[in-house]
Amino acid sequence: MSGGAPTHESDLSEKFRRLIEVGLALTSESDVSALLSRILFEARRFTCAEAGTLYLVTPDGKLRFSVVQNDGLRRSEVLVGNASQPITIEISPTSIAGWVTGTGSTLNIPDVHDLPGNCGYQFDSSFDLKSGYCSRSMLVVPMKSPAGHIVGVIQLINARRPGTEECTTFPKEQEELVLCLASQAAVALNNARLTSELQLAYSEAIHRLARAAEFRDHDTGEHIERVSRYSAAIAEALGLAPSDVSRILLASTLHDIGKLAIPDSILQKPGKLTAGEYAEMKCHAKMGADLLAGSENPTILLAAEIAFSHHEKWDGTGYPRGLRGDEIPVAAQICAVADVFDALCSSRCYKTALSSEEACEFLRKESGRHFSPQVVEAFFAVIDKITRIRSELPA
Ligand SMILES: [Fe+2]
Ligand SMILES: [Fe+2]
């Protein structure tokens, strides 16, 4: 997105057509950071601006440098900070971006080094000094939400004369166009944020549901988190699509959700289970599947598949259905390896933990018997990642 200089489009009607296209494209981008880069890029493309900055208004009322693009510099990303150390400035009428945020008006400045003495705002040259860049002309527009709130500011720097490297001023007619683009961008940003919030809430609800089952099974600690992350790592090694990997990451947390229906007397029994108790314990697979059945959501459906089949064995000796080989859904084949590896490495009220080497040896021995050989191979392909997850989430 940031590669290459924006091309000039001189015809105004062509620009309006393009504006509509960009507006539609922006609404389909749900990744907030990709969206912000795209907004700034498109605004620069419309105006042939060599550089630009997109600021967002933070919840604590500051302006955050969110995207910096500069075709005249190689290290513009250095100036934008990162998620843990964002660069912010106060919303003050004495700064150009602060003035635009405060007033909601556009500024079209021919030369930032030649501002009228009585305008109230000043050009902050510190970023130019740090980077060695020279800002001249600027077009600065507010990003206004449909409710009229300013959610950010687009600052376009150094318009280039079409077909040349020469810097010029931003034509008056571009003000309306960029303002229009900024409003579309504000709507798209709001939508992307809502989508992201919904996804987070959804993911959190699933984790909390999984924890409800784990809660009663006191010994298992971070078992669910580890199994989920091991499963995703294996799925990635198997070459599954990123969307499937994300789905497995979430769905595998629910593999033992059926344990909610198992009595404490069995779940927390310190000694060996009787044959009857073991038979009852085995019901958690079917119960989990029943609990999750009937959803129209693909992640919940996958979770139902995993819950139902994570105790099946490659050679057909598992439960509850005695599926064999590829009859077992891939996600359940994956979760089986992750689940058993983690259970072996964890101490429980009825057993001590094996070392990681011993657990690995077990997986190798059971490849083609308990486990899919391909999944075991994928597990060992990412053993470093598995070890890292184990150290981050100790048993
Ligand atoms: Fe289970
Ligand atoms: Fe488990």
GROMACS .gro file of C-alpha atoms in nm, residues 16-314:
model
  299
   16PHE     CA    1  -1.546   1.185  -0.797
   17ARG     CA    2  -1.587   0.845  -0.960
   18ARG     CA    3  -1.270   0.731  -0.789
   19LEU     CA    4  -1.390   0.880  -0.461
   20ILE     CA    5  -1.701   0.662  -0.472
   21GLU     CA    6  -1.491   0.357  -0.551
   22VAL     CA    7  -1.252   0.430  -0.266
   23GLY     CA    8  -1.543   0.488  -0.026
   24LEU     CA    9  -1.680   0.144  -0.112
   25ALA     CA   10  -1.339  -0.018  -0.083
   26LEU     CA   11  -1.284   0.141   0.257
   27THR     CA   12  -1.609   0.005   0.395
   28SER     CA   13  -1.499  -0.348   0.308
   29GLU     CA   14  -1.171  -0.322   0.503
   30SER     CA   15  -1.222  -0.455   0.854
   31ASP     CA   16  -0.860  -0.450   0.969
   32VAL     CA   17  -0.820  -0.112   1.141
   33SER     CA   18  -0.451  -0.066   1.080
   34ALA     CA   19  -0.472  -0.166   0.712
   35LEU     CA   20  -0.768   0.067   0.677
   36LEU     CA   21  -0.581   0.366   0.819
   37SER     CA   22  -0.288   0.312   0.580
   38ARG     CA   23  -0.528   0.284   0.291
   39ILE     CA   24  -0.711   0.605   0.386
   40LEU     CA   25  -0.390   0.806   0.393
   41PHE     CA   26  -0.261   0.649   0.074
   42GLU     CA   27  -0.581   0.725  -0.115
   43ALA     CA   28  -0.591   1.083   0.016
   44ARG     CA   29  -0.232   1.131  -0.101
   45ARG     CA   30  -0.315   0.977  -0.436
   46PHE     CA   31  -0.603   1.220  -0.487
   47THR     CA   32  -0.386   1.518  -0.417
   48CYS     CA   33  -0.043   1.404  -0.541
   49ALA     CA   34   0.089   1.467  -0.190
   50GLU     CA   35   0.442   1.346  -0.133
   51ALA     CA   36   0.386   1.282   0.237
   52GLY     CA   37   0.112   1.266   0.491
   53THR     CA   38   0.017   1.186   0.847
   54LEU     CA   39  -0.304   1.044   0.983
   55TYR     CA   40  -0.378   1.130   1.344
   56LEU     CA   41  -0.648   0.968   1.551
   57VAL     CA   42  -0.817   1.126   1.850
   58THR     CA   43  -0.741   0.905   2.152
   59PRO     CA   44  -0.995   0.832   2.429
   60ASP     CA   45  -0.796   1.058   2.664
   61GLY     CA   46  -0.830   1.352   2.423
   62LYS     CA   47  -0.494   1.359   2.246
   63LEU     CA   48  -0.389   1.320   1.885
   64ARG     CA   49  -0.202   1.004   1.809
   65PHE     CA   50   0.030   0.967   1.510
   66SER     CA   51  -0.132   0.660   1.358
   67VAL     CA   52   0.012   0.645   1.008
   68VAL     CA   53   0.301   0.834   0.856
   69GLN     CA   54   0.379   0.797   0.487
   70ASN     CA   55   0.652   0.981   0.307
   71ASP     CA   56   0.783   0.900  -0.039
   72GLY     CA   57   1.073   1.135   0.023
   73LEU     CA   58   1.193   0.938   0.326
   74ARG     CA   59   1.276   0.579   0.393
   75ARG     CA   60   1.229   0.573   0.765
   76SER     CA   61   0.888   0.734   0.809
   77GLU     CA   62   0.772   0.435   1.013
   78VAL     CA   63   1.024   0.533   1.283
   79LEU     CA   64   0.821   0.845   1.353
   80VAL     CA   65   0.489   0.675   1.410
   81GLY     CA   66   0.583   0.485   1.727
   82ASN     CA   67   0.418   0.152   1.799
   83ALA     CA   68   0.123   0.009   1.988
   84SER     CA   69   0.305   0.004   2.321
   85GLN     CA   70   0.479   0.338   2.275
   86PRO     CA   71   0.250   0.556   2.066
   87ILE     CA   72   0.352   0.912   1.984
   88THR     CA   73   0.083   1.159   2.081
   89ILE     CA   74   0.045   1.535   2.087
   90GLU     CA   75  -0.196   1.753   2.279
   91ILE     CA   76  -0.502   1.889   2.098
   92SER     CA   77  -0.394   2.247   2.117
   93PRO     CA   78  -0.506   2.535   1.894
   94THR     CA   79  -0.140   2.633   1.861
   95SER     CA   80  -0.057   2.325   1.651
   96ILE     CA   81  -0.188   2.281   1.297
   97ALA     CA   82  -0.347   1.938   1.355
   98GLY     CA   83  -0.478   2.052   1.696
   99TRP     CA   84  -0.640   2.360   1.541
  100VAL     CA   85  -0.815   2.149   1.276
  101THR     CA   86  -0.934   1.902   1.543
  102GLY     CA   87  -1.060   2.180   1.767
  103THR     CA   88  -1.238   2.383   1.501
  104GLY     CA   89  -1.345   2.105   1.263
  105SER     CA   90  -1.230   2.326   0.975
  106THR     CA   91  -0.994   2.256   0.687
  107LEU     CA   92  -0.657   2.428   0.656
  108ASN     CA   93  -0.496   2.475   0.316
  109ILE     CA   94  -0.153   2.623   0.381
  110PRO     CA   95   0.066   2.728   0.084
  111ASP     CA   96   0.386   2.731   0.293
  112VAL     CA   97   0.413   2.627   0.659
  113HIS     CA   98   0.725   2.843   0.693
  114ASP     CA   99   0.529   3.152   0.594
  115LEU     CA  100   0.223   3.146   0.821
  116PRO     CA  101   0.041   3.473   0.892
  117GLY     CA  102   0.151   3.607   1.231
  118ASN     CA  103  -0.205   3.627   1.366
  119CYS     CA  104  -0.327   3.278   1.272
  120GLY     CA  105  -0.274   3.136   1.622
  121TYR     CA  106  -0.116   2.807   1.519
  122GLN     CA  107   0.243   2.729   1.439
  123PHE     CA  108   0.424   2.472   1.236
  124ASP     CA  109   0.606   2.224   1.460
  125SER     CA  110   0.936   2.165   1.281
  126SER     CA  111   1.066   1.903   1.525
  127PHE     CA  112   0.964   1.607   1.306
  128ASP     CA  113   1.127   1.766   1.001
  129LEU     CA  114   1.441   1.828   1.204
  130LYS     CA  115   1.449   1.467   1.318
  131SER     CA  116   1.391   1.324   0.973
  132GLY     CA  117   1.568   1.576   0.751
  133TYR     CA  118   1.249   1.631   0.552
  134CYS     CA  119   1.127   1.973   0.444
  135SER     CA  120   0.752   2.035   0.472
  136ARG     CA  121   0.608   2.321   0.267
  137SER     CA  122   0.247   2.307   0.148
  138MET     CA  123  -0.015   2.137   0.364
  139LEU     CA  124  -0.378   2.038   0.330
  140VAL     CA  125  -0.519   1.938   0.666
  141VAL     CA  126  -0.876   1.807   0.699
  142PRO     CA  127  -1.078   1.672   0.991
  143MET     CA  128  -1.222   1.319   0.983
  144LYS     CA  129  -1.577   1.378   1.098
  145SER     CA  130  -1.811   1.097   1.200
  146PRO     CA  131  -2.176   1.113   1.081
  147ALA     CA  132  -2.262   1.234   1.432
  148GLY     CA  133  -2.026   1.528   1.380
  149HIS     CA  134  -1.746   1.409   1.611
  150ILE     CA  135  -1.389   1.459   1.501
  151VAL     CA  136  -1.226   1.117   1.512
  152GLY     CA  137  -0.901   1.209   1.344
  153VAL     CA  138  -0.714   1.439   1.111
  154ILE     CA  139  -0.559   1.379   0.769
  155GLN     CA  140  -0.258   1.596   0.706
  156LEU     CA  141  -0.128   1.598   0.349
  157ILE     CA  142   0.215   1.744   0.291
  158ASN     CA  143   0.391   1.884  -0.015
  159ALA     CA  144   0.165   1.865  -0.320
  160ARG     CA  145   0.365   1.779  -0.629
  161ARG     CA  146   0.313   1.945  -0.962
  162PRO     CA  147   0.171   1.675  -1.192
  163GLY     CA  148   0.439   1.475  -1.366
  164THR     CA  149   0.724   1.645  -1.180
  165GLU     CA  150   0.903   1.625  -0.846
  166GLU     CA  151   0.839   1.994  -0.791
  167CYS     CA  152   0.645   2.095  -0.482
  168THR     CA  153   0.346   2.321  -0.522
  169THR     CA  154   0.034   2.425  -0.329
  170PHE     CA  155  -0.287   2.224  -0.292
  171PRO     CA  156  -0.559   2.354  -0.532
  172LYS     CA  157  -0.874   2.487  -0.366
  173GLU     CA  158  -1.100   2.230  -0.536
  174GLN     CA  159  -0.915   1.948  -0.362
  175GLU     CA  160  -1.033   2.066  -0.020
  176GLU     CA  161  -1.390   1.940  -0.073
  177LEU     CA  162  -1.274   1.613  -0.226
  178VAL     CA  163  -1.041   1.527   0.058
  179LEU     CA  164  -1.298   1.636   0.315
  180CYS     CA  165  -1.546   1.401   0.150
  181LEU     CA  166  -1.291   1.119   0.153
  182ALA     CA  167  -1.215   1.192   0.519
  183SER     CA  168  -1.586   1.160   0.609
  184GLN     CA  169  -1.610   0.828   0.427
  185ALA     CA  170  -1.294   0.722   0.606
  186ALA     CA  171  -1.445   0.815   0.944
  187VAL     CA  172  -1.749   0.595   0.873
  188ALA     CA  173  -1.528   0.306   0.758
  189LEU     CA  174  -1.311   0.345   1.067
  190ASN     CA  175  -1.614   0.337   1.293
  191ASN     CA  176  -1.738   0.020   1.122
  192ALA     CA  177  -1.397  -0.148   1.143
  193ARG     CA  178  -1.374  -0.064   1.513
  194LEU     CA  179  -1.722  -0.202   1.578
  195THR     CA  180  -1.636  -0.522   1.389
  196SER     CA  181  -1.316  -0.559   1.585
  197GLU     CA  182  -1.500  -0.498   1.915
  198LEU     CA  183  -1.760  -0.758   1.822
  199GLN     CA  184  -1.492  -1.011   1.734
  200LEU     CA  185  -1.317  -0.948   2.064
  201ALA     CA  186  -1.641  -0.981   2.259
  202TYR     CA  187  -1.724  -1.303   2.074
  203SER     CA  188  -1.381  -1.449   2.135
  204GLU     CA  189  -1.392  -1.348   2.501
  205ALA     CA  190  -1.736  -1.507   2.546
  206ILE     CA  191  -1.604  -1.835   2.404
  207HIS     CA  192  -1.298  -1.828   2.628
  208ARG     CA  193  -1.512  -1.759   2.931
  209LEU     CA  194  -1.744  -2.046   2.843
  210ALA     CA  195  -1.441  -2.276   2.807
  211ARG     CA  196  -1.312  -2.154   3.142
  212ALA     CA  197  -1.644  -2.241   3.303
  213ALA     CA  198  -1.577  -2.607   3.220
  214GLU     CA  199  -1.215  -2.583   3.327
  215PHE     CA  200  -1.306  -2.409   3.650
  216ARG     CA  201  -1.447  -2.725   3.804
  217ASP     CA  202  -1.151  -2.932   3.688
  218HIS     CA  203  -0.912  -2.747   3.921
  219ASP     CA  204  -0.595  -2.933   3.827
  220THR     CA  205  -0.585  -2.829   3.467
  221GLY     CA  206  -0.453  -2.472   3.509
  222GLU     CA  207  -0.392  -2.311   3.171
  223HIS     CA  208  -0.463  -2.639   2.987
  224ILE     CA  209  -0.728  -2.490   2.760
  225GLU     CA  210  -0.512  -2.193   2.655
  226ARG     CA  211  -0.215  -2.417   2.582
  227VAL     CA  212  -0.419  -2.671   2.385
  228SER     CA  213  -0.573  -2.389   2.183
  229ARG     CA  214  -0.236  -2.236   2.097
  230TYR     CA  215  -0.068  -2.571   2.029
  231SER     CA  216  -0.358  -2.660   1.797
  232ALA     CA  217  -0.321  -2.334   1.604
  233ALA     CA  218   0.056  -2.386   1.571
  234ILE     CA  219   0.003  -2.739   1.435
  235ALA     CA  220  -0.273  -2.621   1.199
  236GLU     CA  221  -0.036  -2.356   1.064
  237ALA     CA  222   0.238  -2.616   1.012
  238LEU     CA  223  -0.011  -2.829   0.820
  239GLY     CA  224  -0.058  -2.537   0.582
  240LEU     CA  225  -0.419  -2.459   0.671
  241ALA     CA  226  -0.555  -2.121   0.562
  242PRO     CA  227  -0.509  -1.839   0.815
  243SER     CA  228  -0.887  -1.813   0.862
  244ASP     CA  229  -0.903  -2.186   0.948
  245VAL     CA  230  -0.609  -2.149   1.186
  246SER     CA  231  -0.789  -1.865   1.369
  247ARG     CA  232  -1.104  -2.073   1.384
  248ILE     CA  233  -0.917  -2.372   1.529
  249LEU     CA  234  -0.750  -2.144   1.784
  250LEU     CA  235  -1.089  -2.044   1.917
  251ALA     CA  236  -1.288  -2.364   1.861
  252SER     CA  237  -1.034  -2.592   2.031
  253THR     CA  238  -1.081  -2.404   2.361
  254LEU     CA  239  -1.420  -2.574   2.383
  255HIS     CA  240  -1.294  -2.932   2.336
  256ASP     CA  241  -1.386  -3.035   2.692
  257ILE     CA  242  -1.697  -2.819   2.729
  258GLY     CA  243  -1.900  -3.140   2.781
  259LYS     CA  244  -1.726  -3.179   3.119
  260LEU     CA  245  -1.979  -2.926   3.246
  261ALA     CA  246  -2.220  -3.220   3.256
  262ILE     CA  247  -1.986  -3.455   3.445
  263PRO     CA  248  -2.041  -3.473   3.823
  264ASP     CA  249  -1.767  -3.339   4.057
  265SER     CA  250  -1.742  -3.680   4.222
  266ILE     CA  251  -1.597  -3.814   3.896
  267LEU     CA  252  -1.424  -3.503   3.764
  268GLN     CA  253  -1.236  -3.437   4.085
  269LYS     CA  254  -1.188  -3.793   4.205
  270PRO     CA  255  -0.828  -3.827   4.325
  271GLY     CA  256  -0.805  -4.202   4.264
  272LYS     CA  257  -0.858  -4.425   3.963
  273LEU     CA  258  -1.207  -4.415   3.809
  274THR     CA  259  -1.421  -4.727   3.820
  275ALA     CA  260  -1.534  -4.872   3.488
  276GLY     CA  261  -1.875  -4.709   3.535
  277GLU     CA  262  -1.726  -4.373   3.622
  278TYR     CA  263  -1.491  -4.390   3.324
  279ALA     CA  264  -1.786  -4.467   3.097
  280GLU     CA  265  -1.963  -4.162   3.235
  281MET     CA  266  -1.652  -3.946   3.190
  282LYS     CA  267  -1.632  -4.054   2.827
  283CYS     CA  268  -1.979  -3.905   2.772
  284HIS     CA  269  -1.825  -3.555   2.784
  285ALA     CA  270  -1.737  -3.583   2.415
  286LYS     CA  271  -2.095  -3.642   2.302
  287MET     CA  272  -2.233  -3.397   2.558
  288GLY     CA  273  -2.000  -3.124   2.435
  289ALA     CA  274  -2.109  -3.188   2.076
  290ASP     CA  275  -2.477  -3.177   2.179
  291LEU     CA  276  -2.424  -2.851   2.365
  292LEU     CA  277  -2.270  -2.688   2.058
  293ALA     CA  278  -2.487  -2.852   1.791
  294GLY     CA  279  -2.730  -2.664   1.569
  295SER     CA  280  -2.535  -2.340   1.546
  296GLU     CA  281  -2.509  -2.153   1.218
  297ASN     CA  282  -2.175  -2.012   1.321
  298PRO     CA  283  -1.882  -2.194   1.155
  299THR     CA  284  -1.655  -2.159   1.461
  300ILE     CA  285  -1.917  -2.309   1.692
  301LEU     CA  286  -1.981  -2.588   1.443
  302LEU     CA  287  -1.609  -2.661   1.429
  303ALA     CA  288  -1.600  -2.658   1.809
  304ALA     CA  289  -1.882  -2.916   1.809
  305GLU     CA  290  -1.679  -3.136   1.573
  306ILE     CA  291  -1.371  -3.107   1.792
  307ALA     CA  292  -1.564  -3.175   2.113
  308PHE     CA  293  -1.724  -3.483   1.957
  309SER     CA  294  -1.408  -3.632   1.805
  310HIS     CA  295  -1.105  -3.526   2.011
  311HIS     CA  296  -1.088  -3.870   2.178
  312GLU     CA  297  -1.109  -4.065   1.854
  313LYS     CA  298  -0.794  -4.255   1.758
  314TRP     CA  299  -0.633  -4.288   1.416
   0.00000   0.00000   0.00000
